[in-house]
Amino acid sequence: MLIATKVGMVRPAPNMWAPHGHPVYLRASVEASLRRLDMDRLDLCYLHRIDPEVPLADQLGTLQAMQDEGKIGHIGLSKVTPESIRLASKYSRVAAVQNVLNLIDRYDPALELCRDLGVPYVPYRPLDAGNLAHEERMATALHWLLQLGGHVAPIPSTSNPKHLHQIVSVTANGWL
Ligand SMILES: NC(=O)c1ccc[n+]([C@@H]2O[C@H](COP(=O)([O-])OP(=O)(O)OC[C@H]3O[C@@H](n4cnc5c(N)ncnc54)[C@H](OP(=O)(O)O)[C@@H]3O)[C@@H](O)[C@H]2O)c1
């Protein structure tokens, strides 16, 4: 099992999200996640969004420093373009990219770049937030993602143990 989480966004109001990549905030967010999860190390910590108001070197430098301290295992990026991935790779090893990809949002140029770079690509919202979640559509949606390459690892979410079982069996079949 690998525990992954994200830091670097705030919710100023219900249904509103904004990037917040100030080094002090990123550090506090990692520490808060460690406390909440009761862990010494986050296996994979994504920068949720690159904050355009803060130098990228400072944002990744903070996560890198926490990696050196043993508090983060690997650093990932989320919702990024190929250009951002290339730029970020100059500051830090990018261990995973988490971007939206599903049967509705079908195109992301970062998918191919990740394949070329050997970076795991993690499609978020793989069931289009539940719109693709019913019966065969769920299997079709996950199989479509899995056949895009061995570097692709979708992260469907559920709060329902029966759905979890369905997801696991569909995903296991997709890998065979
Ligand atoms: N990086 C980012 O900016 C970003 C943005 C959005 C999401 N994410 C991440 O992506 C992951 C998944 O995203 P998501 O939750 O938005 O969307 P999703 O995985 O596409 O869809 C989840 C929805 O599908 C339903 N579902 C799952 N399996 C089902 C089944 N077998 N039958 C019927 N319904 C089923 C779930 O309801 P039940 O609970 O009832 O099963 C839930 O409402 C999460 O880890 C999330 O943190 C990341």
Short mmCIF file of N, CA, C and O in Angstrom, two decimals, residues 44-155:
data_model
loop_
_atom_site.label_atom_id
_atom_site.label_comp_id
_atom_site.label_asym_id
_atom_site.label_seq_id
_atom_site.Cartn_x
_atom_site.Cartn_y
_atom_site.Cartn_z
N LEU A 44 4.15 9.51 -0.94
CA LEU A 44 4.12 10.32 -2.17
C LEU A 44 3.35 11.60 -1.86
O LEU A 44 2.20 11.53 -1.43
N CYS A 45 3.99 12.72 -2.06
CA CYS A 45 3.34 14.01 -1.78
C CYS A 45 3.30 14.83 -3.07
O CYS A 45 4.36 15.17 -3.63
N TYR A 46 2.10 15.11 -3.53
CA TYR A 46 1.94 15.92 -4.75
C TYR A 46 1.88 17.39 -4.40
O TYR A 46 1.24 17.77 -3.40
N LEU A 47 2.47 18.22 -5.24
CA LEU A 47 2.15 19.65 -5.22
C LEU A 47 0.83 19.77 -5.97
O LEU A 47 0.76 19.55 -7.19
N HIS A 48 -0.24 20.10 -5.24
CA HIS A 48 -1.61 20.03 -5.78
C HIS A 48 -1.77 20.91 -7.03
O HIS A 48 -2.37 20.51 -8.02
N ARG A 49 -1.24 22.12 -6.92
CA ARG A 49 -1.16 23.02 -8.09
C ARG A 49 0.14 23.81 -7.97
O ARG A 49 0.55 24.16 -6.86
N ILE A 50 0.73 24.13 -9.11
CA ILE A 50 1.85 25.07 -9.08
C ILE A 50 1.25 26.45 -8.88
O ILE A 50 0.36 26.87 -9.63
N ASP A 51 1.71 27.15 -7.83
CA ASP A 51 1.21 28.50 -7.54
C ASP A 51 1.98 29.50 -8.41
O ASP A 51 3.20 29.65 -8.26
N PRO A 52 1.28 30.20 -9.32
CA PRO A 52 1.99 31.12 -10.21
C PRO A 52 2.59 32.32 -9.48
O PRO A 52 3.42 33.04 -10.04
N GLU A 53 2.15 32.57 -8.23
CA GLU A 53 2.63 33.73 -7.46
C GLU A 53 3.92 33.43 -6.70
O GLU A 53 4.50 34.32 -6.08
N VAL A 54 4.34 32.16 -6.69
CA VAL A 54 5.51 31.77 -5.89
C VAL A 54 6.52 31.09 -6.82
O VAL A 54 6.11 30.25 -7.64
N PRO A 55 7.81 31.46 -6.74
CA PRO A 55 8.78 30.79 -7.63
C PRO A 55 8.70 29.26 -7.48
O PRO A 55 8.63 28.75 -6.36
N LEU A 56 8.71 28.58 -8.63
CA LEU A 56 8.60 27.12 -8.59
C LEU A 56 9.75 26.51 -7.80
O LEU A 56 9.58 25.51 -7.08
N ALA A 57 10.93 27.14 -7.91
CA ALA A 57 12.09 26.62 -7.17
C ALA A 57 11.82 26.62 -5.67
O ALA A 57 12.27 25.72 -4.94
N ASP A 58 11.08 27.62 -5.17
CA ASP A 58 10.78 27.68 -3.74
C ASP A 58 9.77 26.61 -3.33
O ASP A 58 9.87 26.00 -2.27
N GLN A 59 8.76 26.40 -4.20
CA GLN A 59 7.74 25.40 -3.88
C GLN A 59 8.36 23.99 -3.86
O GLN A 59 8.22 23.24 -2.89
N LEU A 60 9.09 23.68 -4.95
CA LEU A 60 9.68 22.33 -4.99
C LEU A 60 10.85 22.22 -4.02
O LEU A 60 11.10 21.14 -3.47
N GLY A 61 11.53 23.35 -3.80
CA GLY A 61 12.64 23.33 -2.84
C GLY A 61 12.16 22.96 -1.44
O GLY A 61 12.85 22.25 -0.69
N THR A 62 10.99 23.45 -1.08
CA THR A 62 10.43 23.13 0.25
C THR A 62 10.13 21.64 0.35
O THR A 62 10.47 20.99 1.35
N LEU A 63 9.49 21.09 -0.69
CA LEU A 63 9.17 19.65 -0.65
C LEU A 63 10.45 18.83 -0.68
O LEU A 63 10.57 17.81 0.01
N GLN A 64 11.41 19.30 -1.46
CA GLN A 64 12.71 18.60 -1.54
C GLN A 64 13.40 18.58 -0.18
O GLN A 64 13.95 17.56 0.24
N ALA A 65 13.35 19.73 0.52
CA ALA A 65 13.98 19.80 1.85
C ALA A 65 13.30 18.80 2.80
O ALA A 65 13.97 18.11 3.59
N MET A 66 11.97 18.69 2.69
CA MET A 66 11.26 17.76 3.57
C MET A 66 11.53 16.32 3.16
O MET A 66 11.49 15.41 3.99
N GLN A 67 11.82 16.13 1.88
CA GLN A 67 12.23 14.79 1.43
C GLN A 67 13.59 14.45 2.06
O GLN A 67 13.79 13.35 2.58
N ASP A 68 14.50 15.43 2.04
CA ASP A 68 15.83 15.20 2.65
C ASP A 68 15.71 14.92 4.14
O ASP A 68 16.51 14.19 4.71
N GLU A 69 14.69 15.52 4.77
CA GLU A 69 14.48 15.29 6.22
C GLU A 69 13.78 13.95 6.49
O GLU A 69 13.56 13.58 7.64
N GLY A 70 13.38 13.26 5.42
CA GLY A 70 12.72 11.95 5.58
C GLY A 70 11.21 12.04 5.79
O GLY A 70 10.57 11.03 6.07
N LYS A 71 10.64 13.24 5.62
CA LYS A 71 9.20 13.38 5.86
C LYS A 71 8.36 13.12 4.61
O LYS A 71 7.15 12.95 4.68
N ILE A 72 9.02 13.16 3.46
CA ILE A 72 8.35 12.86 2.18
C ILE A 72 9.19 11.81 1.47
O ILE A 72 10.42 11.94 1.41
N GLY A 73 8.50 10.78 0.93
CA GLY A 73 9.23 9.76 0.18
C GLY A 73 9.51 10.24 -1.24
O GLY A 73 10.65 10.33 -1.68
N HIS A 74 8.44 10.58 -1.95
CA HIS A 74 8.56 11.00 -3.35
C HIS A 74 7.68 12.22 -3.60
O HIS A 74 6.67 12.42 -2.93
N ILE A 75 8.09 13.01 -4.60
CA ILE A 75 7.37 14.25 -4.91
C ILE A 75 6.65 14.09 -6.25
O ILE A 75 7.24 13.64 -7.24
N GLY A 76 5.35 14.46 -6.28
CA GLY A 76 4.59 14.42 -7.53
C GLY A 76 4.03 15.80 -7.87
O GLY A 76 4.10 16.74 -7.08
N LEU A 77 3.48 15.88 -9.08
CA LEU A 77 2.85 17.13 -9.55
C LEU A 77 1.41 16.82 -9.92
O LEU A 77 1.08 15.70 -10.29
N SER A 78 0.55 17.85 -9.85
CA SER A 78 -0.85 17.65 -10.22
C SER A 78 -1.32 18.78 -11.13
O SER A 78 -0.98 19.94 -10.92
N LYS A 79 -2.16 18.40 -12.11
CA LYS A 79 -2.72 19.32 -13.09
C LYS A 79 -1.61 20.15 -13.74
O LYS A 79 -1.58 21.38 -13.60
N VAL A 80 -0.75 19.47 -14.43
CA VAL A 80 0.41 20.14 -15.04
C VAL A 80 0.49 19.89 -16.54
O VAL A 80 0.04 18.85 -17.03
N THR A 81 1.10 20.84 -17.21
CA THR A 81 1.33 20.73 -18.64
C THR A 81 2.70 20.07 -18.87
O THR A 81 3.54 20.03 -17.94
N PRO A 82 2.95 19.61 -20.10
CA PRO A 82 4.28 19.07 -20.40
C PRO A 82 5.38 20.09 -20.09
O PRO A 82 6.44 19.73 -19.56
N GLU A 83 5.12 21.37 -20.38
CA GLU A 83 6.14 22.40 -20.12
C GLU A 83 6.46 22.46 -18.63
O GLU A 83 7.62 22.56 -18.22
N SER A 84 5.42 22.43 -17.79
CA SER A 84 5.65 22.49 -16.34
C SER A 84 6.40 21.26 -15.85
O SER A 84 7.22 21.35 -14.94
N ILE A 85 6.08 20.11 -16.43
CA ILE A 85 6.77 18.88 -15.99
C ILE A 85 8.26 18.99 -16.31
O ILE A 85 9.12 18.68 -15.48
N ARG A 86 8.55 19.47 -17.52
CA ARG A 86 9.97 19.62 -17.90
C ARG A 86 10.67 20.62 -16.98
O ARG A 86 11.79 20.38 -16.53
N LEU A 87 10.01 21.73 -16.71
CA LEU A 87 10.61 22.76 -15.85
C LEU A 87 10.82 22.21 -14.44
O LEU A 87 11.90 22.36 -13.85
N ALA A 88 9.80 21.58 -13.90
CA ALA A 88 9.89 21.06 -12.53
C ALA A 88 11.00 20.02 -12.41
O ALA A 88 11.66 19.92 -11.37
N SER A 89 11.21 19.25 -13.49
CA SER A 89 12.23 18.20 -13.44
C SER A 89 13.62 18.77 -13.25
O SER A 89 14.55 18.07 -12.86
N LYS A 90 13.78 20.06 -13.54
CA LYS A 90 15.09 20.70 -13.33
C LYS A 90 15.36 20.91 -11.85
O LYS A 90 16.50 21.01 -11.41
N TYR A 91 14.29 21.01 -11.05
CA TYR A 91 14.45 21.30 -9.62
C TYR A 91 14.37 20.04 -8.76
O TYR A 91 14.90 20.01 -7.65
N SER A 92 13.66 19.04 -9.29
CA SER A 92 13.35 17.92 -8.41
C SER A 92 12.99 16.71 -9.26
O SER A 92 12.49 16.87 -10.38
N ARG A 93 13.20 15.51 -8.74
CA ARG A 93 12.77 14.32 -9.47
C ARG A 93 11.25 14.20 -9.35
O ARG A 93 10.72 14.17 -8.24
N VAL A 94 10.57 14.17 -10.49
CA VAL A 94 9.10 14.07 -10.48
C VAL A 94 8.75 12.58 -10.48
O VAL A 94 9.00 11.86 -11.45
N ALA A 95 8.16 12.11 -9.38
CA ALA A 95 7.89 10.68 -9.22
C ALA A 95 6.54 10.28 -9.79
O ALA A 95 6.33 9.09 -10.06
N ALA A 96 5.62 11.22 -9.97
CA ALA A 96 4.29 10.91 -10.52
C ALA A 96 3.62 12.19 -10.96
O ALA A 96 3.88 13.27 -10.40
N VAL A 97 2.75 12.05 -11.96
CA VAL A 97 1.94 13.18 -12.42
C VAL A 97 0.48 12.80 -12.31
O VAL A 97 0.06 11.76 -12.81
N GLN A 98 -0.30 13.64 -11.59
CA GLN A 98 -1.73 13.37 -11.40
C GLN A 98 -2.53 14.43 -12.16
O GLN A 98 -2.58 15.59 -11.76
N ASN A 99 -3.10 14.02 -13.29
CA ASN A 99 -3.89 14.93 -14.13
C ASN A 99 -5.26 14.32 -14.39
O ASN A 99 -5.44 13.11 -14.28
N VAL A 100 -6.23 15.18 -14.77
CA VAL A 100 -7.55 14.63 -15.09
C VAL A 100 -7.50 13.91 -16.43
O VAL A 100 -6.92 14.40 -17.40
N LEU A 101 -8.06 12.70 -16.46
CA LEU A 101 -8.19 11.95 -17.71
C LEU A 101 -9.29 10.91 -17.51
O LEU A 101 -9.28 10.17 -16.53
N ASN A 102 -10.24 10.90 -18.41
CA ASN A 102 -11.31 9.90 -18.37
C ASN A 102 -12.00 9.87 -19.74
O ASN A 102 -11.57 10.59 -20.65
N LEU A 103 -13.03 9.06 -19.87
CA LEU A 103 -13.68 8.92 -21.18
C LEU A 103 -14.32 10.21 -21.67
O LEU A 103 -14.61 10.34 -22.85
N ILE A 104 -14.55 11.16 -20.78
CA ILE A 104 -15.10 12.46 -21.20
C ILE A 104 -13.95 13.43 -21.51
O ILE A 104 -13.89 14.00 -22.59
N ASP A 105 -13.03 13.59 -20.55
CA ASP A 105 -11.82 14.40 -20.76
C ASP A 105 -10.74 13.48 -21.28
O ASP A 105 -9.92 12.96 -20.53
N ARG A 106 -10.70 13.27 -22.59
CA ARG A 106 -9.93 12.15 -23.14
C ARG A 106 -8.52 12.50 -23.55
O ARG A 106 -7.77 11.61 -23.92
N TYR A 107 -8.17 13.77 -23.55
CA TYR A 107 -6.85 14.10 -24.12
C TYR A 107 -6.00 14.87 -23.13
O TYR A 107 -6.44 15.85 -22.54
N ASP A 108 -4.77 14.41 -22.96
CA ASP A 108 -3.81 15.13 -22.13
C ASP A 108 -2.42 14.87 -22.69
O ASP A 108 -1.92 13.73 -22.65
N PRO A 109 -1.76 15.90 -23.23
CA PRO A 109 -0.44 15.68 -23.82
C PRO A 109 0.60 15.21 -22.80
O PRO A 109 1.64 14.66 -23.18
N ALA A 110 0.32 15.43 -21.51
CA ALA A 110 1.27 14.99 -20.49
C ALA A 110 1.35 13.46 -20.41
O ALA A 110 2.35 12.91 -19.95
N LEU A 111 0.30 12.78 -20.89
CA LEU A 111 0.29 11.31 -20.84
C LEU A 111 1.49 10.74 -21.60
O LEU A 111 2.21 9.87 -21.11
N GLU A 112 1.69 11.26 -22.80
CA GLU A 112 2.77 10.75 -23.64
C GLU A 112 4.14 11.16 -23.11
O GLU A 112 5.08 10.36 -23.11
N LEU A 113 4.23 12.40 -22.62
CA LEU A 113 5.51 12.83 -22.07
C LEU A 113 5.90 11.94 -20.89
O LEU A 113 7.06 11.54 -20.75
N CYS A 114 4.94 11.63 -20.03
CA CYS A 114 5.23 10.77 -18.88
C CYS A 114 5.70 9.40 -19.33
O CYS A 114 6.63 8.83 -18.75
N ARG A 115 5.06 8.88 -20.39
CA ARG A 115 5.51 7.59 -20.91
C ARG A 115 6.97 7.71 -21.36
O ARG A 115 7.82 6.88 -21.00
N ASP A 116 7.29 8.77 -22.09
CA ASP A 116 8.66 8.95 -22.60
C ASP A 116 9.67 9.11 -21.46
O ASP A 116 10.80 8.64 -21.55
N LEU A 117 9.25 9.80 -20.40
CA LEU A 117 10.17 10.06 -19.28
C LEU A 117 10.20 8.92 -18.26
O LEU A 117 10.99 8.94 -17.33
N GLY A 118 9.26 7.96 -18.43
CA GLY A 118 9.19 6.87 -17.43
C GLY A 118 8.61 7.33 -16.11
O GLY A 118 8.92 6.78 -15.05
N VAL A 119 7.71 8.35 -16.18
CA VAL A 119 7.07 8.86 -14.96
C VAL A 119 5.66 8.27 -14.84
O VAL A 119 4.88 8.35 -15.79
N PRO A 120 5.30 7.66 -13.71
CA PRO A 120 3.94 7.17 -13.54
C PRO A 120 2.90 8.28 -13.75
O PRO A 120 3.08 9.40 -13.24
N TYR A 121 1.84 7.95 -14.48
CA TYR A 121 0.78 8.93 -14.79
C TYR A 121 -0.49 8.46 -14.08
O TYR A 121 -0.96 7.34 -14.29
N VAL A 122 -1.03 9.34 -13.24
CA VAL A 122 -2.16 8.98 -12.37
C VAL A 122 -3.39 9.78 -12.79
O VAL A 122 -3.51 10.97 -12.44
N PRO A 123 -4.32 9.17 -13.55
CA PRO A 123 -5.52 9.90 -13.94
C PRO A 123 -6.42 10.13 -12.73
O PRO A 123 -6.87 9.16 -12.10
N TYR A 124 -6.69 11.40 -12.43
CA TYR A 124 -7.66 11.65 -11.38
C TYR A 124 -9.05 11.81 -12.00
O TYR A 124 -9.19 12.02 -13.19
N ARG A 125 -10.07 11.69 -11.17
CA ARG A 125 -11.47 11.70 -11.59
C ARG A 125 -11.70 10.69 -12.75
O ARG A 125 -12.32 11.02 -13.77
N PRO A 126 -11.21 9.46 -12.60
CA PRO A 126 -11.28 8.49 -13.71
C PRO A 126 -12.71 8.08 -14.07
O PRO A 126 -12.95 7.63 -15.19
N LEU A 127 -13.64 8.26 -13.12
CA LEU A 127 -15.05 7.92 -13.41
C LEU A 127 -15.86 9.19 -13.62
O LEU A 127 -17.08 9.18 -13.47
N ASP A 128 -15.19 10.28 -13.97
CA ASP A 128 -15.85 11.57 -14.17
C ASP A 128 -16.74 11.91 -12.97
O ASP A 128 -17.91 12.27 -13.13
N ALA A 129 -16.15 11.76 -11.80
CA ALA A 129 -16.83 12.06 -10.53
C ALA A 129 -18.14 11.28 -10.36
O ALA A 129 -19.09 11.78 -9.75
N GLY A 130 -18.20 10.07 -10.91
CA GLY A 130 -19.37 9.22 -10.71
C GLY A 130 -20.24 9.10 -11.96
O GLY A 130 -21.04 8.17 -12.06
N ASN A 131 -20.09 10.02 -12.92
CA ASN A 131 -20.94 9.96 -14.12
C ASN A 131 -20.69 8.71 -14.96
O ASN A 131 -21.54 8.29 -15.74
N LEU A 132 -19.48 8.13 -14.81
CA LEU A 132 -19.15 6.93 -15.58
C LEU A 132 -19.14 5.70 -14.69
O LEU A 132 -18.52 4.69 -15.02
N ALA A 133 -19.81 5.78 -13.57
CA ALA A 133 -19.61 4.75 -12.54
C ALA A 133 -20.62 3.61 -12.59
O ALA A 133 -20.56 2.72 -11.77
N HIS A 134 -21.53 3.61 -13.55
CA HIS A 134 -22.59 2.59 -13.46
C HIS A 134 -22.29 1.34 -14.27
O HIS A 134 -21.97 1.42 -15.45
N GLU A 135 -22.36 0.20 -13.59
CA GLU A 135 -22.24 -1.13 -14.19
C GLU A 135 -21.12 -1.20 -15.23
O GLU A 135 -19.98 -0.94 -14.90
N GLU A 136 -21.46 -1.54 -16.50
CA GLU A 136 -20.39 -1.78 -17.49
C GLU A 136 -19.60 -0.52 -17.80
O GLU A 136 -18.46 -0.59 -18.22
N ARG A 137 -20.25 0.66 -17.59
CA ARG A 137 -19.53 1.90 -17.91
C ARG A 137 -18.29 2.04 -17.04
O ARG A 137 -17.25 2.53 -17.48
N MET A 138 -18.40 1.60 -15.80
CA MET A 138 -17.27 1.70 -14.88
C MET A 138 -16.11 0.84 -15.39
O MET A 138 -14.97 1.30 -15.47
N ALA A 139 -16.43 -0.40 -15.79
CA ALA A 139 -15.39 -1.30 -16.30
C ALA A 139 -14.79 -0.71 -17.59
O ALA A 139 -13.56 -0.68 -17.76
N THR A 140 -15.65 -0.23 -18.48
CA THR A 140 -15.16 0.34 -19.74
C THR A 140 -14.25 1.53 -19.47
O THR A 140 -13.18 1.67 -20.07
N ALA A 141 -14.67 2.39 -18.53
CA ALA A 141 -13.88 3.60 -18.23
C ALA A 141 -12.52 3.24 -17.66
O ALA A 141 -11.49 3.81 -18.06
N LEU A 142 -12.47 2.28 -16.75
CA LEU A 142 -11.18 1.92 -16.13
C LEU A 142 -10.30 1.15 -17.11
O LEU A 142 -9.09 1.38 -17.17
N HIS A 143 -10.90 0.25 -17.89
CA HIS A 143 -10.10 -0.50 -18.87
C HIS A 143 -9.52 0.45 -19.93
O HIS A 143 -8.38 0.27 -20.36
N TRP A 144 -10.30 1.43 -20.33
CA TRP A 144 -9.80 2.40 -21.32
C TRP A 144 -8.54 3.09 -20.78
O TRP A 144 -7.55 3.24 -21.49
N LEU A 145 -8.57 3.47 -19.52
CA LEU A 145 -7.40 4.13 -18.93
C LEU A 145 -6.22 3.15 -18.83
O LEU A 145 -5.09 3.49 -19.17
N LEU A 146 -6.51 1.94 -18.38
CA LEU A 146 -5.42 0.99 -18.15
C LEU A 146 -4.72 0.57 -19.44
O LEU A 146 -3.52 0.30 -19.44
N GLN A 147 -5.47 0.56 -20.57
CA GLN A 147 -4.82 0.15 -21.81
C GLN A 147 -3.97 1.28 -22.42
O GLN A 147 -3.31 1.08 -23.43
N LEU A 148 -3.97 2.45 -21.80
CA LEU A 148 -3.17 3.56 -22.34
C LEU A 148 -1.68 3.36 -22.09
O LEU A 148 -0.85 4.03 -22.68
N GLY A 149 -1.34 2.45 -21.20
CA GLY A 149 0.08 2.16 -20.98
C GLY A 149 0.34 1.63 -19.59
O GLY A 149 -0.46 1.85 -18.67
N GLY A 150 1.44 0.94 -19.45
CA GLY A 150 1.82 0.37 -18.16
C GLY A 150 2.17 1.42 -17.13
O GLY A 150 2.29 1.11 -15.94
N HIS A 151 2.35 2.67 -17.58
CA HIS A 151 2.70 3.74 -16.63
C HIS A 151 1.45 4.42 -16.07
O HIS A 151 1.55 5.39 -15.32
N VAL A 152 0.25 3.93 -16.46
CA VAL A 152 -1.01 4.61 -16.07
C VAL A 152 -1.66 3.90 -14.88
O VAL A 152 -1.90 2.69 -14.93
N ALA A 153 -1.93 4.66 -13.81
CA ALA A 153 -2.54 4.09 -12.61
C ALA A 153 -3.69 4.98 -12.14
O ALA A 153 -3.50 5.94 -11.38
N PRO A 154 -4.93 4.71 -12.63
CA PRO A 154 -6.07 5.54 -12.25
C PRO A 154 -6.41 5.42 -10.76
O PRO A 154 -6.13 4.39 -10.15
N ILE A 155 -7.01 6.48 -10.20
CA ILE A 155 -7.35 6.46 -8.77
C ILE A 155 -8.85 6.73 -8.58
O ILE A 155 -9.24 7.79 -8.08
#
